[in-house]
Amino acid sequence: MMDKIKLFAMDVDGTLTDGTIYISGSGEFVKAFHVKDGYGIRAAQKAGITVAIITGRQSAIVEQRAKELDIIEIHQGVSKKDEVLCELADRLGLSREETAYIGDDDNDLSAMKVCGISFAPCDCSNQVRKQADVLLHKEGGRGAVREAIDLILAAKDERRKSDGGK
């Protein structure tokens, strides 16, 4: 099933970051992103996979990171992630089986239920742990996104090899 993925959607806090939000004395928010996740996102895009962000929070920091990584599909302030994921798949002409989602907490469960395959960092909530198709070895913000993408790309590579390199 992983070899069919054409849309990889992800949460941010606790998935693309470790979930820590730093707030300066002046009220400025700061988040840390792992460079390996960025490399994974670039590899997915190079392989023709659309990468999307679907997050419940609104953040200029996320917009900046998305811009750096050429992520066009960025959806912030989302309360119903499943609806946004389905609308995005429909707009791209993709079946649910062609979609993947990675999330770490209970607000990600709805999206995880409507995608073809769901991933979760190893430090996810108990409910997400029960729902995820693939429980990753890496923690959120510590390479979990890269690990999920690597699994997808490896499956695509295996399919190509079994199809005679096509």
mmCIF file of N, CA and C in Angstrom, residues 11-20 32 34 37 102-108 112 119-130 132 134-145 147:
data_model
loop_
_atom_site.group_PDB
_atom_site.id
_atom_site.type_symbol
_atom_site.label_atom_id
_atom_site.label_comp_id
_atom_site.label_asym_id
_atom_site.label_seq_id
_atom_site.Cartn_x
_atom_site.Cartn_y
_atom_site.Cartn_z
ATOM 1 N N ASP A 11 0.873 16.702 10.404
ATOM 2 C CA ASP A 11 0.663 17.639 11.486
ATOM 3 C C ASP A 11 2.009 18.342 11.717
ATOM 4 N N VAL A 12 2.021 19.357 12.556
ATOM 5 C CA VAL A 12 3.276 20.058 12.838
ATOM 6 C C VAL A 12 3.753 19.791 14.264
ATOM 7 N N ASP A 13 3.043 20.336 15.254
ATOM 8 C CA ASP A 13 3.500 20.240 16.642
ATOM 9 C C ASP A 13 3.444 18.796 17.130
ATOM 10 N N GLY A 14 4.607 18.264 17.484
ATOM 11 C CA GLY A 14 4.700 16.888 17.946
ATOM 12 C C GLY A 14 4.998 15.902 16.838
ATOM 13 N N THR A 15 5.021 16.397 15.605
ATOM 14 C CA THR A 15 5.311 15.534 14.446
ATOM 15 C C THR A 15 6.493 16.111 13.670
ATOM 16 N N LEU A 16 6.290 17.271 13.090
ATOM 17 C CA LEU A 16 7.374 17.955 12.382
ATOM 18 C C LEU A 16 8.272 18.700 13.386
ATOM 19 N N THR A 17 7.739 18.980 14.565
ATOM 20 C CA THR A 17 8.533 19.521 15.676
ATOM 21 C C THR A 17 8.381 18.567 16.855
ATOM 22 N N ASP A 18 9.140 18.810 17.907
ATOM 23 C CA ASP A 18 9.025 17.944 19.083
ATOM 24 C C ASP A 18 7.858 18.351 19.982
ATOM 25 N N GLY A 19 7.118 19.353 19.552
ATOM 26 C CA GLY A 19 5.954 19.792 20.316
ATOM 27 C C GLY A 19 6.255 20.910 21.296
ATOM 28 N N THR A 20 7.519 21.215 21.483
ATOM 29 C CA THR A 20 7.890 22.294 22.385
ATOM 30 C C THR A 20 7.667 23.630 21.691
ATOM 31 N N ALA A 32 11.420 24.520 16.775
ATOM 32 C CA ALA A 32 12.606 23.926 16.149
ATOM 33 C C ALA A 32 12.181 22.840 15.175
ATOM 34 N N HIS A 34 13.716 19.741 12.511
ATOM 35 C CA HIS A 34 14.878 18.879 12.292
ATOM 36 C C HIS A 34 15.251 18.884 10.807
ATOM 37 N N ASP A 37 14.196 15.884 8.621
ATOM 38 C CA ASP A 37 12.815 15.895 8.127
ATOM 39 C C ASP A 37 12.718 16.725 6.858
ATOM 40 N N ILE A 102 0.684 11.678 8.878
ATOM 41 C CA ILE A 102 1.441 11.449 10.102
ATOM 42 C C ILE A 102 0.978 12.448 11.152
ATOM 43 N N GLY A 103 0.622 11.922 12.310
ATOM 44 C CA GLY A 103 0.178 12.756 13.420
ATOM 45 C C GLY A 103 0.548 12.117 14.739
ATOM 46 N N ASP A 104 0.446 12.907 15.802
ATOM 47 C CA ASP A 104 0.915 12.427 17.099
ATOM 48 C C ASP A 104 -0.105 12.502 18.223
ATOM 49 N N ASP A 105 -1.208 13.238 18.026
ATOM 50 C CA ASP A 105 -2.112 13.425 19.154
ATOM 51 C C ASP A 105 -3.562 13.245 18.729
ATOM 52 N N ASP A 106 -4.443 13.301 19.694
ATOM 53 C CA ASP A 106 -5.837 12.944 19.470
ATOM 54 C C ASP A 106 -6.523 13.784 18.399
ATOM 55 N N ASN A 107 -6.078 15.032 18.204
ATOM 56 C CA ASN A 107 -6.681 15.857 17.150
ATOM 57 C C ASN A 107 -6.280 15.395 15.745
ATOM 58 N N ASP A 108 -5.410 14.402 15.644
ATOM 59 C CA ASP A 108 -5.012 13.834 14.357
ATOM 60 C C ASP A 108 -5.784 12.565 14.010
ATOM 61 N N MET A 112 -6.245 10.392 10.387
ATOM 62 C CA MET A 112 -5.629 9.068 10.329
ATOM 63 C C MET A 112 -6.644 8.004 9.902
ATOM 64 N N PHE A 119 0.836 7.142 9.939
ATOM 65 C CA PHE A 119 2.088 7.000 10.679
ATOM 66 C C PHE A 119 1.993 7.797 11.968
ATOM 67 N N ALA A 120 2.769 7.381 12.969
ATOM 68 C CA ALA A 120 2.833 8.126 14.220
ATOM 69 C C ALA A 120 4.239 8.030 14.799
ATOM 70 N N PRO A 121 4.759 9.148 15.327
ATOM 71 C CA PRO A 121 6.042 9.099 16.022
ATOM 72 C C PRO A 121 5.920 8.203 17.258
ATOM 73 N N CYS A 122 7.015 7.659 17.723
ATOM 74 C CA CYS A 122 6.970 6.735 18.861
ATOM 75 C C CYS A 122 6.514 7.401 20.156
ATOM 76 N N ASP A 123 6.573 8.723 20.236
ATOM 77 C CA ASP A 123 6.145 9.423 21.448
ATOM 78 C C ASP A 123 4.737 10.021 21.311
ATOM 79 N N CYS A 124 3.905 9.387 20.504
ATOM 80 C CA CYS A 124 2.531 9.853 20.283
ATOM 81 C C CYS A 124 1.633 9.498 21.467
ATOM 82 N N SER A 125 0.409 10.003 21.432
ATOM 83 C CA SER A 125 -0.570 9.687 22.476
ATOM 84 C C SER A 125 -0.997 8.218 22.379
ATOM 85 N N ASN A 126 -1.565 7.702 23.442
ATOM 86 C CA ASN A 126 -2.008 6.297 23.460
ATOM 87 C C ASN A 126 -3.079 6.026 22.412
ATOM 88 N N GLN A 127 -3.999 6.956 22.218
ATOM 89 C CA GLN A 127 -5.058 6.765 21.222
ATOM 90 C C GLN A 127 -4.483 6.703 19.817
ATOM 91 N N VAL A 128 -3.525 7.565 19.526
ATOM 92 C CA VAL A 128 -2.890 7.569 18.213
ATOM 93 C C VAL A 128 -2.091 6.279 18.028
ATOM 94 N N ARG A 129 -1.440 5.837 19.070
ATOM 95 C CA ARG A 129 -0.669 4.585 19.018
ATOM 96 C C ARG A 129 -1.569 3.424 18.588
ATOM 97 N N LYS A 130 -2.798 3.404 19.084
ATOM 98 C CA LYS A 130 -3.756 2.345 18.737
ATOM 99 C C LYS A 130 -4.257 2.477 17.300
ATOM 100 N N ALA A 132 -2.664 4.189 14.601
ATOM 101 C CA ALA A 132 -1.647 4.276 13.542
ATOM 102 C C ALA A 132 -1.402 2.927 12.874
ATOM 103 N N VAL A 134 1.406 2.508 11.148
ATOM 104 C CA VAL A 134 2.841 2.330 11.354
ATOM 105 C C VAL A 134 3.279 3.203 12.521
ATOM 106 N N LEU A 135 3.791 2.560 13.563
ATOM 107 C CA LEU A 135 4.380 3.278 14.695
ATOM 108 C C LEU A 135 5.876 3.380 14.412
ATOM 109 N N LEU A 136 6.339 4.594 14.281
ATOM 110 C CA LEU A 136 7.729 4.838 13.904
ATOM 111 C C LEU A 136 8.678 4.689 15.089
ATOM 112 N N HIS A 137 9.963 4.562 14.804
ATOM 113 C CA HIS A 137 10.986 4.442 15.845
ATOM 114 C C HIS A 137 11.446 5.805 16.340
ATOM 115 N N LYS A 138 11.282 6.810 15.506
ATOM 116 C CA LYS A 138 11.741 8.161 15.838
ATOM 117 C C LYS A 138 10.642 8.963 16.533
ATOM 118 N N GLU A 139 11.063 9.918 17.334
ATOM 119 C CA GLU A 139 10.137 10.828 18.008
ATOM 120 C C GLU A 139 9.786 11.990 17.087
ATOM 121 N N GLY A 140 8.680 12.652 17.400
ATOM 122 C CA GLY A 140 8.291 13.846 16.675
ATOM 123 C C GLY A 140 9.377 14.901 16.777
ATOM 124 N N GLY A 141 9.670 15.555 15.650
ATOM 125 C CA GLY A 141 10.698 16.584 15.633
ATOM 126 C C GLY A 141 12.107 16.041 15.679
ATOM 127 N N ARG A 142 12.240 14.728 15.668
ATOM 128 C CA ARG A 142 13.544 14.076 15.757
ATOM 129 C C ARG A 142 13.746 13.079 14.615
ATOM 130 N N GLY A 143 13.114 13.365 13.468
ATOM 131 C CA GLY A 143 13.309 12.522 12.296
ATOM 132 C C GLY A 143 12.157 11.590 11.981
ATOM 133 N N ALA A 144 11.030 11.705 12.682
ATOM 134 C CA ALA A 144 9.880 10.828 12.416
ATOM 135 C C ALA A 144 9.317 11.041 11.021
ATOM 136 N N VAL A 145 9.229 12.278 10.583
ATOM 137 C CA VAL A 145 8.718 12.570 9.239
ATOM 138 C C VAL A 145 9.635 11.939 8.202
ATOM 139 N N GLU A 147 11.599 9.356 8.613
ATOM 140 C CA GLU A 147 11.451 7.902 8.691
ATOM 141 C C GLU A 147 10.222 7.434 7.907
#
